[in-house]
mmCIF file of C-alpha atoms in Angstrom:
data_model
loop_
_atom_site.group_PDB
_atom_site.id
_atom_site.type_symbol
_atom_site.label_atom_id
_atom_site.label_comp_id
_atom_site.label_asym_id
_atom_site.label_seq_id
_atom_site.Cartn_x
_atom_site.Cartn_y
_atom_site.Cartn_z
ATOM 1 C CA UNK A 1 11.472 14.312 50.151
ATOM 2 C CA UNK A 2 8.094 12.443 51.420
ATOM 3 C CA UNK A 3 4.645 14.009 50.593
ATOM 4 C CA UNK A 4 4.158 15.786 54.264
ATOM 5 C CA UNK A 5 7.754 17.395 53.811
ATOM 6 C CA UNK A 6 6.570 18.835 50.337
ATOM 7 C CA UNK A 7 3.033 19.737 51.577
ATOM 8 C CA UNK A 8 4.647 21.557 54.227
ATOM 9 C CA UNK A 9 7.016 23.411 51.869
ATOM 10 C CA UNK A 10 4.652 24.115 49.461
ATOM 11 C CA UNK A 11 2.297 25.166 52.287
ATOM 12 C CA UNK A 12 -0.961 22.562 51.494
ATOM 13 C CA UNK A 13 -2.481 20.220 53.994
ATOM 14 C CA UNK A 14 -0.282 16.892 53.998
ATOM 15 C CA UNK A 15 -3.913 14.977 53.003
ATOM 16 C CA UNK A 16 -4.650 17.414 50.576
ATOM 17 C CA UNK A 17 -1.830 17.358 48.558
ATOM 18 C CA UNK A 18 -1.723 13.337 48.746
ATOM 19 C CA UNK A 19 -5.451 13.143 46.937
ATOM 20 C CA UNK A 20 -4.000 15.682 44.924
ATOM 21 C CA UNK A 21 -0.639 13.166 44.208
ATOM 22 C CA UNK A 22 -3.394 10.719 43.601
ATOM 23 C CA UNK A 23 -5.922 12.139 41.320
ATOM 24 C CA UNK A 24 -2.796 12.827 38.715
ATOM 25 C CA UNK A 25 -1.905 9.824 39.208
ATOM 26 C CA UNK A 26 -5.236 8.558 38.196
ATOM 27 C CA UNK A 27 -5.768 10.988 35.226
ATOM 28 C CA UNK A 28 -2.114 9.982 34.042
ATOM 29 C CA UNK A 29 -3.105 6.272 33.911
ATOM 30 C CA UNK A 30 -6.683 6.368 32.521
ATOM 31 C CA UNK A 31 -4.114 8.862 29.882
ATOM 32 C CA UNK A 32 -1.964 6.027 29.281
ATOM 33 C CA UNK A 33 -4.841 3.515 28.582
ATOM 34 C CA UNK A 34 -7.061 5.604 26.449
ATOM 35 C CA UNK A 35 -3.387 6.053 24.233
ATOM 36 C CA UNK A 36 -3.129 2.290 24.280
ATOM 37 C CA UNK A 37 -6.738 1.830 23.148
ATOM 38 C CA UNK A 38 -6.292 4.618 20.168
ATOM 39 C CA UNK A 39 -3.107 2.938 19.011
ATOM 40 C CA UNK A 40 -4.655 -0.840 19.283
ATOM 41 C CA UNK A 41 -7.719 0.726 17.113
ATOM 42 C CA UNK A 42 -4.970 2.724 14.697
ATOM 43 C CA UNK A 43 -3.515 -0.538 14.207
ATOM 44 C CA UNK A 44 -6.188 -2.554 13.657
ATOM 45 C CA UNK A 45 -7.605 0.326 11.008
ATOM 46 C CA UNK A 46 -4.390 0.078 9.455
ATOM 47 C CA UNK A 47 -4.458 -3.728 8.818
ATOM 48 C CA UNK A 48 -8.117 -3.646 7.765
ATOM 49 C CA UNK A 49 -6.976 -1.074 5.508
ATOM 50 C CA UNK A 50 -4.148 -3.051 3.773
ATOM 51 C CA UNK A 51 -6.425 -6.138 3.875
ATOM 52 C CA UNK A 52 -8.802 -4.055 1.648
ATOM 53 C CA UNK A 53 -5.606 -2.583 -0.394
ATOM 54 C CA UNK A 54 -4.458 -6.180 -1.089
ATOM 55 C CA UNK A 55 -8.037 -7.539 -1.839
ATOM 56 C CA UNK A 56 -8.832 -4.609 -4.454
ATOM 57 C CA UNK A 57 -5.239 -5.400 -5.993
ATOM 58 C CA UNK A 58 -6.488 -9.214 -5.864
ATOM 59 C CA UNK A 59 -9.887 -7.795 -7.905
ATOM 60 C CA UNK A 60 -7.866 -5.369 -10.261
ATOM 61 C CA UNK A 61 -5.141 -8.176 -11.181
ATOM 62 C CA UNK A 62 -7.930 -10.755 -11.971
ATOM 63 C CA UNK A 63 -10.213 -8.531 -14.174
ATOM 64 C CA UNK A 64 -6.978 -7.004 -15.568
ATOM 65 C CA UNK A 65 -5.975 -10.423 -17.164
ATOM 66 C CA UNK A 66 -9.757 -11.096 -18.121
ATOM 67 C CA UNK A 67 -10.537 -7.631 -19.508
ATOM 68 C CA UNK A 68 -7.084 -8.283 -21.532
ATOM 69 C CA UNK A 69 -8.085 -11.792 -22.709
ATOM 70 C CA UNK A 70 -10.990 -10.488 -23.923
ATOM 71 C CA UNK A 71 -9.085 -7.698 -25.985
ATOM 72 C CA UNK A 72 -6.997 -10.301 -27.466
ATOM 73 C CA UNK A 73 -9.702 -12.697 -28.564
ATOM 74 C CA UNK A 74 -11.171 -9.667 -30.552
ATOM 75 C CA UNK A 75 -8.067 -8.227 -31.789
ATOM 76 C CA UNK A 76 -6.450 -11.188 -32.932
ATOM 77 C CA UNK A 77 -3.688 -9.786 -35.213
ATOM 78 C CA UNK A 78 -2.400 -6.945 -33.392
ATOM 79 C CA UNK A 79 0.915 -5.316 -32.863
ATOM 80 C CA UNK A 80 2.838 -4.927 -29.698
ATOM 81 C CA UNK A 81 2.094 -0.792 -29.846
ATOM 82 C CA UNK A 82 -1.590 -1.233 -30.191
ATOM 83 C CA UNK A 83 -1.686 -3.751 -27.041
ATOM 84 C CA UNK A 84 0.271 -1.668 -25.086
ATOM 85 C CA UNK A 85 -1.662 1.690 -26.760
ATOM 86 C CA UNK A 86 -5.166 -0.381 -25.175
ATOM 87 C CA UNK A 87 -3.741 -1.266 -21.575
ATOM 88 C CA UNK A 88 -2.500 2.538 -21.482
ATOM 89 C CA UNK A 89 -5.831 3.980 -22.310
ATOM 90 C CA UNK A 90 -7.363 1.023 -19.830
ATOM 91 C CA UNK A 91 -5.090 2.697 -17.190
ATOM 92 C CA UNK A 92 -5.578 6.489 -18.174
ATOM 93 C CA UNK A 93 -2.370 6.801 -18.775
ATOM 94 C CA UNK A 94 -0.204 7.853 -22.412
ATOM 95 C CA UNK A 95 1.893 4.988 -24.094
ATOM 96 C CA UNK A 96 4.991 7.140 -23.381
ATOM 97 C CA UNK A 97 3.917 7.077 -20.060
ATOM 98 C CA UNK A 98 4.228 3.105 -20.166
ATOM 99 C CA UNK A 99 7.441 3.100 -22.258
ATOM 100 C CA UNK A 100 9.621 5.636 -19.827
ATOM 101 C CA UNK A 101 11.526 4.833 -16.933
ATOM 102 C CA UNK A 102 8.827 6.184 -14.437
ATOM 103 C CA UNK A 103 8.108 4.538 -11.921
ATOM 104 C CA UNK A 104 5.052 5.980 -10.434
ATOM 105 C CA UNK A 105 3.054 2.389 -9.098
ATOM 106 C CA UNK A 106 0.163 3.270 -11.509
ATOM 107 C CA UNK A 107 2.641 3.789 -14.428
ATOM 108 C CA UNK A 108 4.774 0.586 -13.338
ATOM 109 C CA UNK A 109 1.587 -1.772 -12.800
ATOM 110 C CA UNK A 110 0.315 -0.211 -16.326
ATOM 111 C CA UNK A 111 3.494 -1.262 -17.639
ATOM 112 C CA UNK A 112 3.634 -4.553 -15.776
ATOM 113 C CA UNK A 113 0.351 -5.246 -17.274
ATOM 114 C CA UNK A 114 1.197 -4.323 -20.848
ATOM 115 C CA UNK A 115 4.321 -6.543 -20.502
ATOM 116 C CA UNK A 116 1.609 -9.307 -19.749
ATOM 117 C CA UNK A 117 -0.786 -8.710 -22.511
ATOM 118 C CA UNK A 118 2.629 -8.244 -24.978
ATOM 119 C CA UNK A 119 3.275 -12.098 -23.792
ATOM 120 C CA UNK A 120 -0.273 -13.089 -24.184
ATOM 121 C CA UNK A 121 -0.837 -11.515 -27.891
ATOM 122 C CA UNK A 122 2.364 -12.643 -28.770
ATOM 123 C CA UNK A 123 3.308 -16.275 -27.771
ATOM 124 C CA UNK A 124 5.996 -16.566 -29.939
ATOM 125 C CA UNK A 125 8.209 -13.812 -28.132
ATOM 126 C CA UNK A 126 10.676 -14.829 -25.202
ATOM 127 C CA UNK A 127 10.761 -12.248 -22.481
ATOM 128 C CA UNK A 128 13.853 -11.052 -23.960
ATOM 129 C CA UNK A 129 12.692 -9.857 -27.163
ATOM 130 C CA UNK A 130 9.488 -8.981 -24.724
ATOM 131 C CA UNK A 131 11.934 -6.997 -22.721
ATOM 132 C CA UNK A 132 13.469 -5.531 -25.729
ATOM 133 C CA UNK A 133 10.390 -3.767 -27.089
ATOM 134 C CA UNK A 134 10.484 -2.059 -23.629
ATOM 135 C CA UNK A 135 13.612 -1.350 -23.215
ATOM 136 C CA UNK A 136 13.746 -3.457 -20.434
ATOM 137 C CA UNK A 137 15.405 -6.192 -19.073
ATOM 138 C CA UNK A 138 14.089 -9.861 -19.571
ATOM 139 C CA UNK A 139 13.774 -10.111 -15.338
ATOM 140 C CA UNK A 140 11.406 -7.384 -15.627
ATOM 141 C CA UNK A 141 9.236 -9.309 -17.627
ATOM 142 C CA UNK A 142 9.162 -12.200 -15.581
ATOM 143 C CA UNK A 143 8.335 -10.315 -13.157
ATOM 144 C CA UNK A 144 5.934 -8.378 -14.668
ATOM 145 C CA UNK A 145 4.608 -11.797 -16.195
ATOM 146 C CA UNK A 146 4.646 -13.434 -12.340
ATOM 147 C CA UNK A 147 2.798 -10.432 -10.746
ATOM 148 C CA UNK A 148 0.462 -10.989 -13.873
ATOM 149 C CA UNK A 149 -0.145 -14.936 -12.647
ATOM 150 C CA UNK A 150 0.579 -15.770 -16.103
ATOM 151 C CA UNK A 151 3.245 -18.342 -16.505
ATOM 152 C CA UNK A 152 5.415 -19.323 -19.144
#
């Protein structure tokens, strides 16, 4: 059915209706870009966003291992519970916290971190015996240890 058939149905002048047809039209497309422009800007919040996420985790990982160095200088003969005890209060969080199986991210980079300070108190231990005082697997720790940017 062509616009004059419709304007005649529907009673409307044949030029009315077709400024009508074309003022929707317009709304519908200056719609569709405005969308576009609020998803392009959603997106690029999004990745600014992360970027930021990734840079504070960048920050937080590189004081983490200097703020633990600097622990382990003063307290050199410590035990594996009072270096993991430290990180936990560091991270607000209980040393049960660290030793459960939760993993909430600020528990498990807590943990991850402890595992890391464990290894840096305690050169002598593999990561098995490291993964043993957390009843962990030895993976775990190299994980922990490689998300720590301390090698072995």
């Amino acid at each position: 059915m062509d616009v004059r058939e419709r304007a005649f149905e529907l009673g409307y002048n044949p030029d009315f209706y077709r400024r009508i047809i074309a003022k929707r039209e317009r709304e519908e497309r200056l719609r569709a870009e405005n969308l576009e422009k609020e998803q392009a800007e959603e997106r690029a919040r999004k990745a600014k966003e992360l970027m930021e996420r990734e840079a504070d985790f960048i920050r937080l990982r590189q004081e983490s291992r200097e703020s633990l160095e600097r622990i382990l200088v003063e307290r050199f003969q410590t035990t594996a519970k009072d270096v993991i005890t430290l990180v936990a209060g560091k991270h607000g969080v209980r040393y049960e916290d660290i030793m459960s199986r939760n993993r909430v991210p600020a528990i498990a980079l807590a943990r991850q971190e402890a595992m890391a300070a464990v290894a840096l108190a305690k050169p002598h231990l593999t990561t098995p015996q490291i993964g043993k005082i957390f009843d962990r697997d030895h993976t775990t720790v190299c994980h922990a240890l490689k998300k720590m940017g301390i090698t072995r």
